[in-house]
CSV table of C-alpha atoms in Angstrom, one decimal:
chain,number,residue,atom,x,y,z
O,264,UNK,CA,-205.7,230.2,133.3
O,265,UNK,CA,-204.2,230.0,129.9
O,266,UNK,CA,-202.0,232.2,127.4
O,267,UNK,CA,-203.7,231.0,124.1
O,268,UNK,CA,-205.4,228.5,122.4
O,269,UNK,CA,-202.2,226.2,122.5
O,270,UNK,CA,-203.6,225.4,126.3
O,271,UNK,CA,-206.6,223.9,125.0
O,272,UNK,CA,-210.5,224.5,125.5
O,273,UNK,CA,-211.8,226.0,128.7
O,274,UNK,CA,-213.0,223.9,131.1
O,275,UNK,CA,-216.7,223.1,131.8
O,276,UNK,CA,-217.3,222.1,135.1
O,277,UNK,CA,-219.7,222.1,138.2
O,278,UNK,CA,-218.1,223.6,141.2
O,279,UNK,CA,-218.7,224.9,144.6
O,280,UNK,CA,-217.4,228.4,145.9
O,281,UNK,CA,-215.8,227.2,149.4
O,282,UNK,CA,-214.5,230.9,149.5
O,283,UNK,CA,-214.1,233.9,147.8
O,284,UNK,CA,-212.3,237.5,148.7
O,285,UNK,CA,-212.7,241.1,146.8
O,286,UNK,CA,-208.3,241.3,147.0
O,287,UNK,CA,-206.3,237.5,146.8
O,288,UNK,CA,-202.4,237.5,147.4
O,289,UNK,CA,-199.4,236.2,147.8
O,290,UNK,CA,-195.6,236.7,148.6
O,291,UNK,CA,-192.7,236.8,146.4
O,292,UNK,CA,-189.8,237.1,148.8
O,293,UNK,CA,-189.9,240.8,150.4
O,294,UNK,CA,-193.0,241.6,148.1
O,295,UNK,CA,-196.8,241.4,148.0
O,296,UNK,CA,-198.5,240.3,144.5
O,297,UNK,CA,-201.9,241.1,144.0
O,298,UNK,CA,-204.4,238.6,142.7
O,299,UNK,CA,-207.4,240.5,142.2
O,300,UNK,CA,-210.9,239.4,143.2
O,301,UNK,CA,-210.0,235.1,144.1
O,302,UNK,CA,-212.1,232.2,144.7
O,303,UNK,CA,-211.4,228.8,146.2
O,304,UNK,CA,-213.6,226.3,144.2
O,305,UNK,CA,-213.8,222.5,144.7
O,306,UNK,CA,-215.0,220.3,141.5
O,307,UNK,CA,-218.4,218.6,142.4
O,308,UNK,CA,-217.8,215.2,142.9
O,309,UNK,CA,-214.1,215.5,144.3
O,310,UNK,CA,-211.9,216.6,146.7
O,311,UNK,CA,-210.0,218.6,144.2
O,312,UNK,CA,-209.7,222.3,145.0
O,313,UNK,CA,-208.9,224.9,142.4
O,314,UNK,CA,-207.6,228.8,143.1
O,315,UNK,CA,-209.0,231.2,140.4
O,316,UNK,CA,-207.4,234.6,140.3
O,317,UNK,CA,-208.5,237.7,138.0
O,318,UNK,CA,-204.7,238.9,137.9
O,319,UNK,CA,-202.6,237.0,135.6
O,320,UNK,CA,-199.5,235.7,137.9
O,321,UNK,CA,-197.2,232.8,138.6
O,322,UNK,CA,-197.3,231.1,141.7
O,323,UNK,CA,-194.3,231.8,143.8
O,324,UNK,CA,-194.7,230.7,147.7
O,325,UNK,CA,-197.2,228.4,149.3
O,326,UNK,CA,-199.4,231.5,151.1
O,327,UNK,CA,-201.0,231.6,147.8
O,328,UNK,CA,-202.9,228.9,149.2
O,329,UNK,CA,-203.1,229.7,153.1
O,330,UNK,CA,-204.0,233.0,152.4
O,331,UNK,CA,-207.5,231.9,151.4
O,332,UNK,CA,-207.9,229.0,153.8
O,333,UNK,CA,-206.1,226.1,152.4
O,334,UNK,CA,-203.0,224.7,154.2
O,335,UNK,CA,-201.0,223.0,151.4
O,336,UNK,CA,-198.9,220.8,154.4
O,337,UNK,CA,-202.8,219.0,154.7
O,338,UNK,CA,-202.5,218.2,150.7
O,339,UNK,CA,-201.2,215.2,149.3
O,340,UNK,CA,-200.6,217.0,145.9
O,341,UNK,CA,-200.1,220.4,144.7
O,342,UNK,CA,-200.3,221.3,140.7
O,343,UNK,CA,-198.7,224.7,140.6
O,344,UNK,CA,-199.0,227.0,137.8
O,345,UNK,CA,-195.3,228.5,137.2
O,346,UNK,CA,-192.1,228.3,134.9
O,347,UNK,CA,-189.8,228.2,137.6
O,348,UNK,CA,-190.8,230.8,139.9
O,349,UNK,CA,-192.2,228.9,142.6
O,350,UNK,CA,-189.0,226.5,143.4
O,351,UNK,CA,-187.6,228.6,146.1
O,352,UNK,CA,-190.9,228.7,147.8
O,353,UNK,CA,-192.3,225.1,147.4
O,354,UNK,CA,-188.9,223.0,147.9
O,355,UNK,CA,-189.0,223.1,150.9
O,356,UNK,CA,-192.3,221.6,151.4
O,357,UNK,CA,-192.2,219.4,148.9
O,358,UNK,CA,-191.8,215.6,148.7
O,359,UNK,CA,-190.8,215.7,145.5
O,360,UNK,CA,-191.5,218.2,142.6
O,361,UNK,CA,-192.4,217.2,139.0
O,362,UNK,CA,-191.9,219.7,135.7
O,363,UNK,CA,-194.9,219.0,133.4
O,364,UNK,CA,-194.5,220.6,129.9
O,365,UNK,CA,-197.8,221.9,128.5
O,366,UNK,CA,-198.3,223.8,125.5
O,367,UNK,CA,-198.3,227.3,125.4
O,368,UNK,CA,-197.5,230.5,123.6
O,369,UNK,CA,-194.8,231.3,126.4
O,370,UNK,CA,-191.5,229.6,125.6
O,371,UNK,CA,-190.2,227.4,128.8
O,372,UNK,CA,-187.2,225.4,127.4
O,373,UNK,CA,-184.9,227.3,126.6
O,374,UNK,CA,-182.7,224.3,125.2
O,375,UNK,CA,-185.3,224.8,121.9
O,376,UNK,CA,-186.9,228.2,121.8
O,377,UNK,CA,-186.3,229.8,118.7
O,378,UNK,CA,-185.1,232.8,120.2
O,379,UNK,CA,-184.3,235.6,117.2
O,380,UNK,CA,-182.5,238.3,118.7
O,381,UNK,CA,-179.9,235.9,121.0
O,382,UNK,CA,-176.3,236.6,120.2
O,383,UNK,CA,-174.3,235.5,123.3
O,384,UNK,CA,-174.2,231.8,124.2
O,385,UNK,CA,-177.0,230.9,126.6
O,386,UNK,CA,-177.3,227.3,128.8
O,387,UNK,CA,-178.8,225.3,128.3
O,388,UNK,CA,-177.8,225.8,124.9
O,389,UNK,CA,-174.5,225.8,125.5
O,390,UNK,CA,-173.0,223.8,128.6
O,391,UNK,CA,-170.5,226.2,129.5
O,392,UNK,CA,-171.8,230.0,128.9
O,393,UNK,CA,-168.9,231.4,130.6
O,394,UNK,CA,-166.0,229.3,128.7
O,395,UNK,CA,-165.4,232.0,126.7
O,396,UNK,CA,-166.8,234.8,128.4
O,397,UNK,CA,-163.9,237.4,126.5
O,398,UNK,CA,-165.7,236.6,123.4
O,399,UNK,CA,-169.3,237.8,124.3
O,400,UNK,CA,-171.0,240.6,122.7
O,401,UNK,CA,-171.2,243.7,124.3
């Protein structure tokens, strides 16, 4: 799963299917996100296990992994995939939860991004968006 080349080279790896289903899913509060056709697959020679999907999506709520046979309470670590999406979902299963910053074409911070069409103040650009709320663009 990657957006461009700024997320490196594929990887090249031996794996073993542990399972695979024709229609993968999981929940996003009251909704249902499709996956596609998903496989569980564990890299030979470890106990790490790896969800490929077909649809492009963020990870939002632990079913994603229960729903095709792993129970993420049994895991000592979980790398999701996600901006932000999945906080709701995973903080309140998790120990402790860890922002990595990978490159990509998607902007994540928006402290930096070089946003060109932004005209009203935005945190965390600005500490206090609403300070001068009067003065916004419509």
């Amino acid at each position: 799963g990657k957006a461009g080349p700024q997320a490196g080279e594929p990887i090249d790896a031996r794996v073993r299917v542990l399972k695979a289903v024709a229609e993968g899913w999981q929940s996003f509060g009251p909704s249902r996100v499709t996956l596609g056709p998903t496989a569980l697959v564990r890299l030979e020679g470890t106990e790490v296990d790896i969800i490929l999907n077909t649809n492009r999506t963020q990870t939002f709520e632990p079913d994603i992994f229960s729903n095709i046979g792993v129970d993420p309470m049994a895991k000592d670590m979980l790398l999701i995939k996600s901006t932000n999406h999945f906080y709701a979902g995973f903080e309140p299963i998790a120990a402790e939860i860890i922002y990595v910053s990978a490159p990509s074409s998607y902007p994540s911070n928006p402290a930096v991004t070089d946003y060109k069409k932004l005209t009203r103040p935005l945190w965390p650009r600005v500490a206090d968006p609403w300070k001068d709320a009067g003065n916004l663009p419509p």
